[in-house]
Tab-separated table of C-alpha atoms and ligand atoms in Angstrom:
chain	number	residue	atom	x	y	z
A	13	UNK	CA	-14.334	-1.949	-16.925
A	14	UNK	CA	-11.672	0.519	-17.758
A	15	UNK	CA	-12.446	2.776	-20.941
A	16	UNK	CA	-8.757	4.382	-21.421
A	17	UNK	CA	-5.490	3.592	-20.067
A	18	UNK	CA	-2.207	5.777	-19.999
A	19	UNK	CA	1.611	4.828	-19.689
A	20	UNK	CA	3.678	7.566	-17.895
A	21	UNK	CA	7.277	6.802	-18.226
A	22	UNK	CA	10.070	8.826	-15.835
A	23	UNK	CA	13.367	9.301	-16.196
A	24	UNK	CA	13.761	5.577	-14.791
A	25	UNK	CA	13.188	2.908	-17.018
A	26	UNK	CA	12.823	0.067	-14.800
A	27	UNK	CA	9.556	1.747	-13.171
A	28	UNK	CA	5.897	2.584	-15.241
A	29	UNK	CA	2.894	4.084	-14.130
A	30	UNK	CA	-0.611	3.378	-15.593
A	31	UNK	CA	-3.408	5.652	-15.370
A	32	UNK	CA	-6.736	3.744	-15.766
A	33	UNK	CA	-9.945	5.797	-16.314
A	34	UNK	CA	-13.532	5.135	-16.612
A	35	UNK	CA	-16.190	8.019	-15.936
A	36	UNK	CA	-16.762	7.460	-12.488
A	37	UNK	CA	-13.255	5.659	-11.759
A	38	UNK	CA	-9.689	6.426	-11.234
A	39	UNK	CA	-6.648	3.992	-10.726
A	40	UNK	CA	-3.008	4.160	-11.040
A	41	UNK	CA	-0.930	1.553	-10.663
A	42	UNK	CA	3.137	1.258	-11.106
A	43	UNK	CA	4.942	-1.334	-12.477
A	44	UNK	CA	8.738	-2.256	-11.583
A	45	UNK	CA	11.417	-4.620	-12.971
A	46	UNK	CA	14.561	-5.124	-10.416
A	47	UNK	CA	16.361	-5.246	-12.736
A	48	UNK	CA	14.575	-7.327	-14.973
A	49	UNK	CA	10.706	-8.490	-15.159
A	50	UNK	CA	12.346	-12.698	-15.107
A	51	UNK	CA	14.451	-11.544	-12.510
A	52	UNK	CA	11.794	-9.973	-10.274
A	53	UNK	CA	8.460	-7.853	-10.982
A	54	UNK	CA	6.855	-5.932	-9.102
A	55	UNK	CA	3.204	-4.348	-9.463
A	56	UNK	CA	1.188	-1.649	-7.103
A	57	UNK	CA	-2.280	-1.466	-7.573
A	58	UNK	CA	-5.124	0.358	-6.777
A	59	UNK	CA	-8.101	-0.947	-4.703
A	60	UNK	CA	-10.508	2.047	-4.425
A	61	UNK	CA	-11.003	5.538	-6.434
A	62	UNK	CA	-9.311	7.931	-3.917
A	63	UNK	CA	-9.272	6.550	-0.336
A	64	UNK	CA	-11.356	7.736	2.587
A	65	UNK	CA	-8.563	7.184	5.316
A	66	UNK	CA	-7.596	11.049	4.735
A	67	UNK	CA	-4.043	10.286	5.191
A	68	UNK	CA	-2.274	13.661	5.632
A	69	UNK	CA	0.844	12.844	3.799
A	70	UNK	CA	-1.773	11.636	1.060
A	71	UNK	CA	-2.071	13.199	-2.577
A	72	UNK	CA	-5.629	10.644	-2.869
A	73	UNK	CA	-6.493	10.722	0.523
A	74	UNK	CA	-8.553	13.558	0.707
A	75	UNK	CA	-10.711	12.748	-1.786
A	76	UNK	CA	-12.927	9.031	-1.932
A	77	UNK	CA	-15.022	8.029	-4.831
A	78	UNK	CA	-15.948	3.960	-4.693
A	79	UNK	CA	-14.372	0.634	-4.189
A	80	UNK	CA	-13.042	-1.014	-7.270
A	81	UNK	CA	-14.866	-3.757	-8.641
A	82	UNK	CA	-12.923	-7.288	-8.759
A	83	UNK	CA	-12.541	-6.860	-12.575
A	84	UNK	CA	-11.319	-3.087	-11.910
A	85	UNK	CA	-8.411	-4.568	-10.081
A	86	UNK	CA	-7.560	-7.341	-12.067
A	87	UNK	CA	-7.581	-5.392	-15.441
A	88	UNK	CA	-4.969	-3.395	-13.979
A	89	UNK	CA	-2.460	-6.428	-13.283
A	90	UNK	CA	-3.873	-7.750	-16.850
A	91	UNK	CA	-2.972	-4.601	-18.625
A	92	UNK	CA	0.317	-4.309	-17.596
A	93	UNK	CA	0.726	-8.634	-18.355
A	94	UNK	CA	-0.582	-7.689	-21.534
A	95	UNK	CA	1.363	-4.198	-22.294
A	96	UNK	CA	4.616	-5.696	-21.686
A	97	UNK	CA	4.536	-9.500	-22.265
A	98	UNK	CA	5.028	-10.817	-18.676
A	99	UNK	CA	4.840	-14.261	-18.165
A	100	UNK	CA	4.195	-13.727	-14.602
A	101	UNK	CA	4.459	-17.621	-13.574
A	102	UNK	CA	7.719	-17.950	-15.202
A	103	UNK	CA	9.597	-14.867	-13.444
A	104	UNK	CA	11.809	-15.874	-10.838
A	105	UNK	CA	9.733	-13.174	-8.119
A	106	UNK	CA	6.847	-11.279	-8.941
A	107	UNK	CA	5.454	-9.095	-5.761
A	108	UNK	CA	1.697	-7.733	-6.142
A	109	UNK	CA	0.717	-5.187	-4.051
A	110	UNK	CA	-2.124	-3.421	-2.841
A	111	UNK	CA	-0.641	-0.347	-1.863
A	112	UNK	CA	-1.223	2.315	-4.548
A	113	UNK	CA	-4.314	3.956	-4.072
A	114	UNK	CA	-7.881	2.670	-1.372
A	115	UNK	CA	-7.852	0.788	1.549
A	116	UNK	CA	-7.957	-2.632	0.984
A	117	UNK	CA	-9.466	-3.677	3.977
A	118	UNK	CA	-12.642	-1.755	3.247
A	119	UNK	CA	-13.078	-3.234	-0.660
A	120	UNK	CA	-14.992	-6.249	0.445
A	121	UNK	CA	-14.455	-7.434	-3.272
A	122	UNK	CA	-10.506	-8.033	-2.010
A	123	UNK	CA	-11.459	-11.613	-1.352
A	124	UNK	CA	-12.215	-12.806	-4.261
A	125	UNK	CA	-9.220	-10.621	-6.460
A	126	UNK	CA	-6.395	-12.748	-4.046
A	127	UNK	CA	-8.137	-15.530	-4.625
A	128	UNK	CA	-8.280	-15.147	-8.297
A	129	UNK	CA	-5.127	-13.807	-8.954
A	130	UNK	CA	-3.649	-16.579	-6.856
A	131	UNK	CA	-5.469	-19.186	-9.014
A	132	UNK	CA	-3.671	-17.420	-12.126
A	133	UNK	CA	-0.377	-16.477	-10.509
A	134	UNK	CA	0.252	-19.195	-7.657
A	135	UNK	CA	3.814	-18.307	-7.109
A	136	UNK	CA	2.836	-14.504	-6.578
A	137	UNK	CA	3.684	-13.083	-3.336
A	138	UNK	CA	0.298	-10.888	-2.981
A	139	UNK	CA	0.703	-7.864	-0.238
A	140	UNK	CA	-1.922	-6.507	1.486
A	141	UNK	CA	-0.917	-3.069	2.768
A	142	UNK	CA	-3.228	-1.992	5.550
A	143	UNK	CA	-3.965	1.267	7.392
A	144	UNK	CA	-5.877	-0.694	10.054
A	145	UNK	CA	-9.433	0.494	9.568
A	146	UNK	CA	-11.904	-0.650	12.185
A	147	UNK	CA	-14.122	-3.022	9.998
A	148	UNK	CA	-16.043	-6.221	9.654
A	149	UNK	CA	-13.920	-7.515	6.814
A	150	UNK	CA	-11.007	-8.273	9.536
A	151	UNK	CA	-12.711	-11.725	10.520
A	152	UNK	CA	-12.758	-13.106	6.682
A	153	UNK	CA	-8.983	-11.259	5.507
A	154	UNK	CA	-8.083	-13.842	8.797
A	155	UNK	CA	-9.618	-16.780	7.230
A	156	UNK	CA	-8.439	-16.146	3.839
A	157	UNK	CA	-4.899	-15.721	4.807
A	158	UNK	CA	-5.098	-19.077	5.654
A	159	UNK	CA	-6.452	-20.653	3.311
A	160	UNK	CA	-4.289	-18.702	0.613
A	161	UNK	CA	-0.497	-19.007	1.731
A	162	UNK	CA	1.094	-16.311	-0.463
A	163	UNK	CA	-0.869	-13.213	1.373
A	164	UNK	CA	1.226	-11.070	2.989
A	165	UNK	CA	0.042	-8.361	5.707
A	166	UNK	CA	1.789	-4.983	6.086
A	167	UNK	CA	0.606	-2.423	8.469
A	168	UNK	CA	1.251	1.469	8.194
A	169	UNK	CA	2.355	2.156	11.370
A	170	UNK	CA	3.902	5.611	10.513
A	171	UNK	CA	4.212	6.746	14.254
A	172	UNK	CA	5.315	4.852	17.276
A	173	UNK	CA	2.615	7.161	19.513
A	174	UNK	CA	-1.295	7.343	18.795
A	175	UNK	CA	-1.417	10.489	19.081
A	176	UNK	CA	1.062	11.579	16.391
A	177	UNK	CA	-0.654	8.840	14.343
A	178	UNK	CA	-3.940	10.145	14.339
A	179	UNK	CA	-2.669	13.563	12.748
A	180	UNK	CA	-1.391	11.684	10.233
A	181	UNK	CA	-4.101	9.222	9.552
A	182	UNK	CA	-7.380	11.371	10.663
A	183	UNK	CA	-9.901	8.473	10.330
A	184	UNK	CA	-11.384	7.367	13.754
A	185	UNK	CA	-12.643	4.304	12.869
A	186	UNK	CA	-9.336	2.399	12.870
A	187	UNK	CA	-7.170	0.377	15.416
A	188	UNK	CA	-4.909	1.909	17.872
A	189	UNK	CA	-1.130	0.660	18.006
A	190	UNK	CA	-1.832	-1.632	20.563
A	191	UNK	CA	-5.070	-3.322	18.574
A	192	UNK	CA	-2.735	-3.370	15.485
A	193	UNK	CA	-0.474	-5.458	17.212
A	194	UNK	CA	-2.366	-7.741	18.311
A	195	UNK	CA	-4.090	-8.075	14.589
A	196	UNK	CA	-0.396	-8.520	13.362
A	197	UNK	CA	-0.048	-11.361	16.169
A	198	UNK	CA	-3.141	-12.725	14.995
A	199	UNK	CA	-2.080	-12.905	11.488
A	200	UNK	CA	1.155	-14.609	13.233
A	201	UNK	CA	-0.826	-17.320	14.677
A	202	UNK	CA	-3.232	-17.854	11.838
A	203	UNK	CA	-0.950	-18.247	9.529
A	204	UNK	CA	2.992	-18.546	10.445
A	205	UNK	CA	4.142	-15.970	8.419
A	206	UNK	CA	5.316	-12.926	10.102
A	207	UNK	CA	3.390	-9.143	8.946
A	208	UNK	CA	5.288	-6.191	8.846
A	209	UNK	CA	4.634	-2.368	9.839
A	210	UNK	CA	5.757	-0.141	7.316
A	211	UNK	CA	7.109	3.596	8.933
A	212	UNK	CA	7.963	6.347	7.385
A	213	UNK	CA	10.918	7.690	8.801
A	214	UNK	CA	11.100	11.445	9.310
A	215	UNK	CA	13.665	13.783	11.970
A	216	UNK	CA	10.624	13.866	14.135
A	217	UNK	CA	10.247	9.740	14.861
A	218	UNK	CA	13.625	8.457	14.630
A	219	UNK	CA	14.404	9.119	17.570
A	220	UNK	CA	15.988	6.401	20.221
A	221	UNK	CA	12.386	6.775	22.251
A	222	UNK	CA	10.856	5.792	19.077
A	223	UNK	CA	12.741	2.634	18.541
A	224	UNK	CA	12.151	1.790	22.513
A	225	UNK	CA	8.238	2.035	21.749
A	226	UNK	CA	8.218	0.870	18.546
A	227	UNK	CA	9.971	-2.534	20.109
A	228	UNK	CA	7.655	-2.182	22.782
A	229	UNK	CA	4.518	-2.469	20.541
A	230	UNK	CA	6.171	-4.549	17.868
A	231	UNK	CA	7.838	-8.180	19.131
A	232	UNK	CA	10.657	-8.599	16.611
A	233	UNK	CA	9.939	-12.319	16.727
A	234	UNK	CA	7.029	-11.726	15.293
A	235	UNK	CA	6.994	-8.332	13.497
A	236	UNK	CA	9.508	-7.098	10.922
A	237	UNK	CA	9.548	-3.293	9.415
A	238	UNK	CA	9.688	-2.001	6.162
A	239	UNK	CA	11.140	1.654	6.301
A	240	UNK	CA	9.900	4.259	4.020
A	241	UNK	CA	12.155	6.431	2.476
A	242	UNK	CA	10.006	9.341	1.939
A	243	UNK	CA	5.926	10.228	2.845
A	244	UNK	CA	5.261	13.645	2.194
A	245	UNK	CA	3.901	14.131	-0.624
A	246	UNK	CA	5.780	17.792	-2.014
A	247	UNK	CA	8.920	16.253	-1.061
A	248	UNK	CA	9.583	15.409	-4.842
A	249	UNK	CA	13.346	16.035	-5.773
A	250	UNK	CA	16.343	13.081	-5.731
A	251	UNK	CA	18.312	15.566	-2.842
A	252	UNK	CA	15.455	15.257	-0.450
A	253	UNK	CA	15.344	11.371	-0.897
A	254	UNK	CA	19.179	10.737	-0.405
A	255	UNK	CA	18.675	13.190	2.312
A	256	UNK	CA	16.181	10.958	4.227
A	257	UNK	CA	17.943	7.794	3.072
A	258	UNK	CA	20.967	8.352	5.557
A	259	UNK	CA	18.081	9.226	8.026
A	260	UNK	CA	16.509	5.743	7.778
A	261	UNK	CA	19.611	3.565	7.514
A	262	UNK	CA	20.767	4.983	10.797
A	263	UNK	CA	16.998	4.131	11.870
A	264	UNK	CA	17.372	0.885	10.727
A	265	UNK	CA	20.454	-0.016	11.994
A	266	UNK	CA	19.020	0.863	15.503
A	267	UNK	CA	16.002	-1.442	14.974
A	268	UNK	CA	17.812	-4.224	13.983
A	269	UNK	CA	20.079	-4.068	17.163
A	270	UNK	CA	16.564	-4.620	18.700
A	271	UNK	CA	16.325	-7.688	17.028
A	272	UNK	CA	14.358	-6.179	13.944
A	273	UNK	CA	14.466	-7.683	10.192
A	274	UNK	CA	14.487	-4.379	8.361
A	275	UNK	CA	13.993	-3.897	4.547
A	276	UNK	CA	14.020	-0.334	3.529
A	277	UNK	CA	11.685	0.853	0.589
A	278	UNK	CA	12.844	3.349	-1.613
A	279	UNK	CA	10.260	4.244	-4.527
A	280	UNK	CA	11.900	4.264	-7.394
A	281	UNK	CA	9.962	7.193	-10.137
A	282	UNK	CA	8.774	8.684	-7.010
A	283	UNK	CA	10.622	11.713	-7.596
A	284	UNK	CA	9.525	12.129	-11.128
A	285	UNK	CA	6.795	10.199	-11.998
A	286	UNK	CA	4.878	9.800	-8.766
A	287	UNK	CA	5.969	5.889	-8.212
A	288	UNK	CA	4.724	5.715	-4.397
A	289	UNK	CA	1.761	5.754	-2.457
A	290	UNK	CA	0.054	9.074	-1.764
A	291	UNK	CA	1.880	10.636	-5.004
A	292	UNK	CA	-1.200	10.228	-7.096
A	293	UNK	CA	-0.876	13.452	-9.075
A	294	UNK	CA	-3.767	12.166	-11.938
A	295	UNK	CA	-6.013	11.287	-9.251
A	296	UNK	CA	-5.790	14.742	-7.693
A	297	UNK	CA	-6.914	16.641	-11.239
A	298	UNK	CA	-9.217	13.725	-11.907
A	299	UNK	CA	-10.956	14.834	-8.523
A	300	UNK	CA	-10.613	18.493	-8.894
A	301	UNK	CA	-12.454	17.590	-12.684
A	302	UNK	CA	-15.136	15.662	-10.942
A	303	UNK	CA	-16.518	16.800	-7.521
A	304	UNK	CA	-19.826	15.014	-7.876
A	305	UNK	CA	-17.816	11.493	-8.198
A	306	UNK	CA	-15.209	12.455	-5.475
A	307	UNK	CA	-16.376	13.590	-2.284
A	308	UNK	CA	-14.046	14.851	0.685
A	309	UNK	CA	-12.273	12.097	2.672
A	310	UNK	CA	-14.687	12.275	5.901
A	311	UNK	CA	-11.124	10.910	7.396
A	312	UNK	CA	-13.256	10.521	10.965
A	313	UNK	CA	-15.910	8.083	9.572
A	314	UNK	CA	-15.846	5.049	6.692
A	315	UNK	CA	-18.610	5.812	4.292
A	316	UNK	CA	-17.715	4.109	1.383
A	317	UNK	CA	-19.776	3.200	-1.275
A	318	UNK	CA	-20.345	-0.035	-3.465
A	319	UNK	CA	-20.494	-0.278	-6.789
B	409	SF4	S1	-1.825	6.669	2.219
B	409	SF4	FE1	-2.985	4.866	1.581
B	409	SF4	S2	-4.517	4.602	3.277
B	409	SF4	FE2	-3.713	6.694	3.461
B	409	SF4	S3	-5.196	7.952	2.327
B	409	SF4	FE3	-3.499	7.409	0.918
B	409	SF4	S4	-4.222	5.582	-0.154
B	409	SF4	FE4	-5.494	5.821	1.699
């Protein structure tokens, strides 16, 4: 379990980031009220040390140490219960989501965390952000879906072509646009609840092409998008964020005239802080402090290793 935890505040008050440290572990995980923690919380948690998708946008994702054991992951939703009082199954919406740091997909110990936390927190709407590695795990994530109703499945999409993709996302070993899609459909079927692809919108994939492959790939009936307001991970000031907001409402509006249901995520702390994925600043010294625990991201091969 975790031997030392830190609370990094911003500038923001409704967001919180948590460092969690053990000798051979790193995770960060933020913490949001909108605009209380009755009205709605929100929590995004880590699921590996570092991540070995090598995401290029990616402050973690060069480096990969292990998956995160099942009590790693829950002590960090228990810390922040416990740091600020929540009473998670009387707030009106509380969100948890694996999105902050790993791969979810490859922690096989992701089965039983939803299942626990949905045993403690039935009302939870638990998120499952996915880069679409090529694994095993798919097969039982499918059947667990099922049998839990408040999973959610988000893909990041990023790109509407694979070959800008894969210089984003260098890993080999993961599914094509076209085999996301069909996962997504899957997820459709199994489950009646529709997934989402998350893209982050730059000048370089907004364009009207984009939207005509992206609705190509994506049905609306079944898929809807969240739009990122930012990726890159030097991109750190307020300008450059209300700069690429006007970007991706434009964006949006063009997907929804497709037929889209568009929510647009803007990460509140990113810009001080580190709020969002891939701004993992802690995880980057922790690495540079301790090469024998991280390794490069192979980010053309999974190797990951069980604790
Ligand atoms: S963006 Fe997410 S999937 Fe990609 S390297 Fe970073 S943590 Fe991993």
């Amino acid at each position: 379990m975790w031997t030392s935890f830190e609370e990094i505040n911003g500038a923001n008050t409704d967001v919180m980031k948590f460092i969690f440290k053990r000798k051979d572990a790193i995770a960060e995980s933020v913490l949001y009220k909108y605009p209380t923690f009755e009205e709605r919380t929100v929590m995004c948690i880590s699921t590996q040390t570092g991540c070995p998708m090598g995401c290029s946008f990616c402050g973690t994702g060069k480096f990969f140490g292990r998956n995160l054991t099942v009590q790693e992951i829950l002590g960090q939703v228990e810390f922040m219960v416990w740091k600020y009082g929540l009473d998670l199954n009387a707030c009106k919406r509380v969100q948890i989501m694996f999105m902050s740091m790993g791969e979810p997909l490859l922690n096989p110990s992701m089965r039983q965390v939803i299942k626990l936390l949905h045993l403690r927190y039935p009302k939870a709407a638990l998120l499952v952000s996915s880069s679409g590695p090529k694994t095993e795990n798919w097969d039982d994530f499918m059947l667990l879906c099922q049998q839990v109703e408040t999973v959610g499945l988000q893909f990041s999409v990023h790109e509407s072509t694979d070959e800008a993709r894969d210089k984003l996302i260098p890993m080999k070993a993961k599914m094509n646009l076209e085999e996301i899609s069909n996962m997504g459909e899957r997820f459709a079927i199994t489950t009646g609840r529709q997934p989402f692809f998350n893209y982050c919108v730059h000048p370089g994939n907004a364009t009207d092409a984009d939207v005509e492959r992206l609705t190509r790939l994506f049905n609306p009936l079944i898929w809807q998008a969240t739009l990122s307001v930012i990726c890159e991970k030097d991109e750190t000031n307020a300008d450059a964020v209300a700069r690429h907001l006007d970007l991706v409402q434009n964006f949006s509006g063009r997907l929804v005239a497709q037929g889209f249901n568009t929510r647009v995520f803007n990460p509140a702390g990113q810009d001080d802080i580190g709020g969002g994925c891939g701004q993992l600043w802690q995880v980057q010294k922790f690495a540079a402090e301790n090469p024998s625990i991280m390794r490069q991201s192979p980010g053309d091969r999974i190797r990951v290793r069980v604790q």
